[in-house]
Amino acid sequence: MRRLLPSLVLALLGFAITPAISQDTIPPVINCPGNMVFTLAPGTCEMPVFFNVSATDNVSSPWIVQIDGTGYTSGSDFPIGVHNLVFVASDSSFNTDTCAFSITINNYSPQTSGVACDDLLHISMPATCEMWLTPGMVLEGDYGCYDDFLVDVGKTGSNYIGYYYVGKKIPYKITNTVTGNSCWGELLIEDKAGPLIEGCDSVTINCLEDPAPTVEGGVVPTPTFTDCLNYDTLWVDMVTQGQCTGNVYSQIMRIWSATDSLGNS
């Protein structure tokens, strides 16, 4: 009498035979760079850092997730301090592997704790009619992060410079909030900047449209002008003639200029 194999009996009874599948228990392998240490350039308070985290697996392509919660990724600007980054790689069977490394950003260390300022700095007011004095504009020598300095213009407690200072000498003071050391000097505020011109973009118009600027009734946009004083504008065209039956009837190189009441242009 012949015996039927158990699997054949099950098949004859209508049961599906599912081959046994081995469970993947081998975790992926994640690779982090080693710990990194950087020193900032003078005056800077952060720097971009680039790195690469990779992972391999015996079955599938693993995915990598950053779990440290710092918010800093490759290419981010890292501020002064120690930043611990942690990454996890997972495969399709939810096996995991973890790696971690640190990025240390050291402040630039000057040779002395003292500070030195420019005795008299000539500053030209921009066309926006206001500006802010920064440590890098007046400090002499190399220092650590400029965020550690307070700037006081005109004994106002602020580093703001308005157009009302033009033509005047005003005192300033800079204090290192870490060491408490300070220095001071004077600013001579001048208006030597011409009007700011923006919006000189290339345009394409129909050959039947008026190529004059909109300020004179044409269709070509007029630039915007910014200055603290009254100003006059002028435009000149350099025209290369063509045929209206072709792709281009003419090419116009338009040159704009602006001059304020002080003769700055």
CSV table of C-alpha atoms in Angstrom, one decimal:
chain,number,residue,atom,x,y,z
A,1,MET,CA,0.0,0.0,0.0
A,2,ARG,CA,1.4,3.4,-1.0
A,3,ARG,CA,1.5,6.2,1.4
A,4,LEU,CA,0.7,9.8,0.3
A,5,LEU,CA,3.0,12.5,1.5
A,6,PRO,CA,1.4,14.8,4.0
A,7,SER,CA,1.8,17.8,1.7
A,8,LEU,CA,0.1,15.9,-1.1
A,9,VAL,CA,-2.8,15.0,1.1
A,10,LEU,CA,-3.3,18.6,2.1
A,11,ALA,CA,-3.2,19.6,-1.6
A,12,LEU,CA,-5.9,17.0,-2.5
A,13,LEU,CA,-8.1,18.3,0.3
A,14,GLY,CA,-7.9,21.8,-1.2
A,15,PHE,CA,-5.5,23.4,1.3
A,16,ALA,CA,-3.0,25.9,-0.2
A,17,ILE,CA,0.6,25.1,0.4
A,18,THR,CA,2.7,28.2,1.4
A,19,PRO,CA,6.5,27.6,1.4
A,20,ALA,CA,8.2,28.7,4.6
A,21,ILE,CA,9.8,32.1,4.3
A,22,SER,CA,12.9,32.8,6.4
A,23,GLN,CA,12.6,36.0,8.4
A,24,ASP,CA,15.4,38.6,7.8
A,25,THR,CA,17.0,39.2,11.2
A,26,ILE,CA,20.2,40.8,10.0
A,27,PRO,CA,20.2,44.6,10.6
A,28,PRO,CA,21.5,47.1,8.2
A,29,VAL,CA,24.8,48.7,8.7
A,30,ILE,CA,24.9,52.5,9.1
A,31,ASN,CA,28.0,54.6,8.6
A,32,CYS,CA,28.4,58.0,10.3
A,33,PRO,CA,31.5,60.2,9.9
A,34,GLY,CA,33.8,60.7,12.9
A,35,ASN,CA,33.5,63.6,15.3
A,36,MET,CA,34.2,66.9,13.7
A,37,VAL,CA,35.8,70.0,15.3
A,38,PHE,CA,36.0,73.4,13.6
A,39,THR,CA,37.2,76.9,14.6
A,40,LEU,CA,35.3,79.8,13.2
A,41,ALA,CA,36.9,82.6,11.1
A,42,PRO,CA,37.2,86.0,12.9
A,43,GLY,CA,34.0,87.8,13.5
A,44,THR,CA,31.7,84.9,12.4
A,45,CYS,CA,29.2,83.1,14.7
A,46,GLU,CA,28.3,80.1,12.6
A,47,MET,CA,29.5,78.1,9.6
A,48,PRO,CA,28.1,75.5,7.2
A,49,VAL,CA,29.1,71.9,7.8
A,50,PHE,CA,28.7,69.1,5.2
A,51,PHE,CA,28.7,65.4,6.0
A,52,ASN,CA,27.4,62.1,4.6
A,53,VAL,CA,25.5,59.3,6.4
A,54,SER,CA,25.1,56.1,4.5
A,55,ALA,CA,23.7,52.6,5.1
A,56,THR,CA,23.7,49.1,3.5
A,57,ASP,CA,21.6,46.0,4.0
A,58,ASN,CA,21.7,42.4,3.0
A,59,VAL,CA,18.2,42.4,1.5
A,60,SER,CA,16.8,45.8,0.7
A,61,SER,CA,17.8,49.4,0.5
A,62,PRO,CA,17.5,50.8,4.1
A,63,TRP,CA,16.1,54.2,4.9
A,64,ILE,CA,17.9,56.6,7.2
A,65,VAL,CA,16.1,58.9,9.7
A,66,GLN,CA,17.8,61.6,11.9
A,67,ILE,CA,16.4,61.3,15.5
A,68,ASP,CA,18.5,63.8,17.5
A,69,GLY,CA,16.0,66.7,17.2
A,70,THR,CA,18.7,69.4,16.7
A,71,GLY,CA,17.3,70.5,13.3
A,72,TYR,CA,20.8,70.6,11.9
A,73,THR,CA,21.4,68.6,8.7
A,74,SER,CA,24.3,68.5,6.2
A,75,GLY,CA,24.9,71.9,4.9
A,76,SER,CA,23.2,73.7,7.8
A,77,ASP,CA,24.9,76.7,9.5
A,78,PHE,CA,26.1,75.3,12.8
A,79,PRO,CA,26.5,77.9,15.7
A,80,ILE,CA,29.1,77.9,18.4
A,81,GLY,CA,28.8,74.8,20.7
A,82,VAL,CA,28.7,71.0,20.6
A,83,HIS,CA,26.0,69.4,18.5
A,84,ASN,CA,25.3,65.7,18.9
A,85,LEU,CA,23.7,64.1,15.8
A,86,VAL,CA,22.0,60.7,15.8
A,87,PHE,CA,20.8,58.6,12.8
A,88,VAL,CA,18.9,55.3,12.5
A,89,ALA,CA,18.8,53.0,9.5
A,90,SER,CA,15.9,50.6,9.1
A,91,ASP,CA,15.3,47.8,6.6
A,92,SER,CA,12.1,46.3,5.3
A,93,SER,CA,12.0,43.8,8.2
A,94,PHE,CA,12.3,46.7,10.7
A,95,ASN,CA,15.8,45.7,11.7
A,96,THR,CA,17.7,48.8,12.8
A,97,ASP,CA,21.2,50.1,13.3
A,98,THR,CA,22.2,53.5,14.9
A,99,CYS,CA,25.2,55.7,14.7
A,100,ALA,CA,26.1,59.1,16.3
A,101,PHE,CA,28.7,61.7,16.0
A,102,SER,CA,29.3,65.3,17.2
A,103,ILE,CA,30.1,68.5,15.5
A,104,THR,CA,31.9,71.1,17.6
A,105,ILE,CA,32.1,74.7,16.6
A,106,ASN,CA,34.7,76.7,18.5
A,107,ASN,CA,34.7,80.5,18.6
A,108,TYR,CA,37.7,82.3,17.2
A,109,SER,CA,40.1,83.2,20.0
A,110,PRO,CA,41.8,86.6,19.5
A,111,GLN,CA,45.4,87.1,20.7
A,112,THR,CA,44.2,89.7,23.2
A,113,SER,CA,41.0,90.4,25.2
A,114,GLY,CA,41.3,94.1,24.4
A,115,VAL,CA,39.4,95.9,21.7
A,116,ALA,CA,40.5,98.7,19.3
A,117,CYS,CA,38.2,101.0,17.3
A,118,ASP,CA,38.7,103.3,14.3
A,119,ASP,CA,39.1,106.8,15.7
A,120,LEU,CA,37.2,108.5,12.8
A,121,LEU,CA,35.3,106.5,10.2
A,122,HIS,CA,33.8,108.1,7.2
A,123,ILE,CA,30.5,106.5,6.3
A,124,SER,CA,28.5,107.1,3.1
A,125,MET,CA,24.7,106.9,3.6
A,126,PRO,CA,23.1,104.4,1.2
A,127,ALA,CA,20.2,105.3,-1.1
A,128,THR,CA,17.8,103.7,1.3
A,129,CYS,CA,18.5,106.6,3.7
A,130,GLU,CA,19.3,104.4,6.8
A,131,MET,CA,21.8,101.9,7.9
A,132,TRP,CA,23.1,100.0,11.0
A,133,LEU,CA,26.6,100.2,12.3
A,134,THR,CA,28.1,96.7,12.8
A,135,PRO,CA,31.3,95.7,14.8
A,136,GLY,CA,33.1,94.7,11.6
A,137,MET,CA,32.8,98.2,10.2
A,138,VAL,CA,34.8,99.9,13.0
A,139,LEU,CA,36.8,97.3,15.0
A,140,GLU,CA,40.5,97.1,14.2
A,141,GLY,CA,42.0,93.6,14.3
A,142,ASP,CA,40.5,90.1,14.6
A,143,TYR,CA,37.9,89.2,17.2
A,144,GLY,CA,35.5,86.4,18.0
A,145,CYS,CA,31.8,86.2,17.1
A,146,TYR,CA,30.4,89.7,16.5
A,147,ASP,CA,27.2,88.8,18.2
A,148,ASP,CA,29.2,89.2,21.5
A,149,PHE,CA,29.5,93.0,20.9
A,150,LEU,CA,27.0,95.8,21.6
A,151,VAL,CA,27.1,98.9,19.4
A,152,ASP,CA,25.9,102.3,20.6
A,153,VAL,CA,25.7,105.1,18.1
A,154,GLY,CA,25.2,108.7,19.3
A,155,LYS,CA,24.6,107.5,22.9
A,156,THR,CA,21.2,106.2,21.8
A,157,GLY,CA,21.7,102.6,22.9
A,158,SER,CA,21.1,101.5,19.3
A,159,ASN,CA,23.3,101.0,16.3
A,160,TYR,CA,20.8,102.7,13.9
A,161,ILE,CA,22.0,105.6,11.7
A,162,GLY,CA,19.3,107.7,10.1
A,163,TYR,CA,19.7,110.3,7.3
A,164,TYR,CA,19.4,113.1,9.9
A,165,TYR,CA,23.0,112.3,10.8
A,166,VAL,CA,24.3,113.2,7.4
A,167,GLY,CA,26.9,116.0,7.6
A,168,LYS,CA,27.6,115.4,11.3
A,169,LYS,CA,30.2,113.8,13.5
A,170,ILE,CA,28.6,111.4,16.0
A,171,PRO,CA,30.3,109.3,18.7
A,172,TYR,CA,30.0,105.6,18.9
A,173,LYS,CA,31.0,102.9,21.4
A,174,ILE,CA,31.5,99.2,21.1
A,175,THR,CA,31.4,96.8,24.1
A,176,ASN,CA,32.5,93.2,24.3
A,177,THR,CA,29.7,91.6,26.4
A,178,VAL,CA,32.0,88.7,27.3
A,179,THR,CA,35.0,90.6,28.6
A,180,GLY,CA,33.4,93.9,29.3
A,181,ASN,CA,36.1,95.7,27.4
A,182,SER,CA,35.0,98.6,25.1
A,183,CYS,CA,36.4,101.1,22.7
A,184,TRP,CA,35.0,104.2,21.0
A,185,GLY,CA,35.4,106.7,18.2
A,186,GLU,CA,33.6,109.1,15.9
A,187,LEU,CA,31.6,108.6,12.7
A,188,LEU,CA,31.4,111.2,9.9
A,189,ILE,CA,28.2,110.5,8.0
A,190,GLU,CA,28.2,111.6,4.4
A,191,ASP,CA,25.8,111.3,1.4
A,192,LYS,CA,28.0,110.2,-1.5
A,193,ALA,CA,25.8,107.4,-3.0
A,194,GLY,CA,23.8,108.0,-6.2
A,195,PRO,CA,20.1,107.0,-6.5
A,196,LEU,CA,19.5,103.2,-6.5
A,197,ILE,CA,18.0,102.0,-9.8
A,198,GLU,CA,16.1,98.7,-9.9
A,199,GLY,CA,14.0,96.9,-12.4
A,200,CYS,CA,16.1,97.3,-15.6
A,201,ASP,CA,14.9,93.9,-16.9
A,202,SER,CA,15.0,92.8,-20.5
A,203,VAL,CA,11.5,92.6,-22.1
A,204,THR,CA,10.0,91.5,-25.4
A,205,ILE,CA,7.2,93.5,-27.1
A,206,ASN,CA,5.2,93.4,-30.3
A,207,CYS,CA,6.8,95.4,-33.1
A,208,LEU,CA,3.6,97.5,-33.3
A,209,GLU,CA,3.9,98.6,-29.6
A,210,ASP,CA,5.5,101.8,-28.5
A,211,PRO,CA,9.0,100.9,-27.0
A,212,ALA,CA,9.1,104.1,-24.9
A,213,PRO,CA,9.1,103.7,-21.1
A,214,THR,CA,5.8,103.7,-19.4
A,215,VAL,CA,6.7,107.1,-17.8
A,216,GLU,CA,6.5,108.6,-21.3
A,217,GLY,CA,3.4,106.6,-22.5
A,218,GLY,CA,5.1,103.5,-23.9
A,219,VAL,CA,4.8,99.9,-22.8
A,220,VAL,CA,8.3,99.1,-21.5
A,221,PRO,CA,8.3,99.2,-17.7
A,222,THR,CA,10.1,102.1,-16.1
A,223,PRO,CA,12.7,101.2,-13.4
A,224,THR,CA,12.2,102.3,-9.8
A,225,PHE,CA,14.5,104.9,-8.3
A,226,THR,CA,15.3,105.3,-4.6
A,227,ASP,CA,17.2,108.2,-3.0
A,228,CYS,CA,17.1,110.4,0.0
A,229,LEU,CA,17.0,113.6,-2.0
A,230,ASN,CA,15.3,114.8,-5.2
A,231,TYR,CA,16.8,113.4,-8.4
A,232,ASP,CA,16.6,113.6,-12.2
A,233,THR,CA,16.5,110.6,-14.5
A,234,LEU,CA,17.8,110.2,-18.1
A,235,TRP,CA,17.6,107.3,-20.5
A,236,VAL,CA,19.4,106.7,-23.8
A,237,ASP,CA,18.7,104.1,-26.4
A,238,MET,CA,21.2,102.3,-28.6
A,239,VAL,CA,19.1,100.7,-31.4
A,240,THR,CA,20.0,97.9,-33.8
A,241,GLN,CA,17.4,98.0,-36.6
A,242,GLY,CA,15.9,94.8,-38.1
A,243,GLN,CA,12.9,93.7,-40.3
A,244,CYS,CA,9.4,93.4,-38.8
A,245,THR,CA,8.9,90.3,-41.0
A,246,GLY,CA,11.6,88.5,-39.2
A,247,ASN,CA,11.8,87.3,-35.7
A,248,VAL,CA,13.2,90.5,-34.4
A,249,TYR,CA,12.4,94.0,-35.7
A,250,SER,CA,14.9,95.8,-33.5
A,251,GLN,CA,17.1,95.4,-30.5
A,252,ILE,CA,17.2,98.3,-28.1
A,253,MET,CA,19.9,98.7,-25.4
A,254,ARG,CA,18.4,101.2,-23.0
A,255,ILE,CA,20.7,102.9,-20.5
A,256,TRP,CA,19.1,104.6,-17.5
A,257,SER,CA,20.9,107.1,-15.2
A,258,ALA,CA,19.8,109.1,-12.2
A,259,THR,CA,21.5,112.0,-10.4
A,260,ASP,CA,20.4,113.5,-7.1
A,261,SER,CA,20.5,117.1,-6.0
A,262,LEU,CA,24.0,116.7,-4.6
A,263,GLY,CA,25.3,115.5,-7.9
A,264,ASN,CA,25.6,111.9,-6.9
A,265,SER,CA,24.8,109.5,-9.7
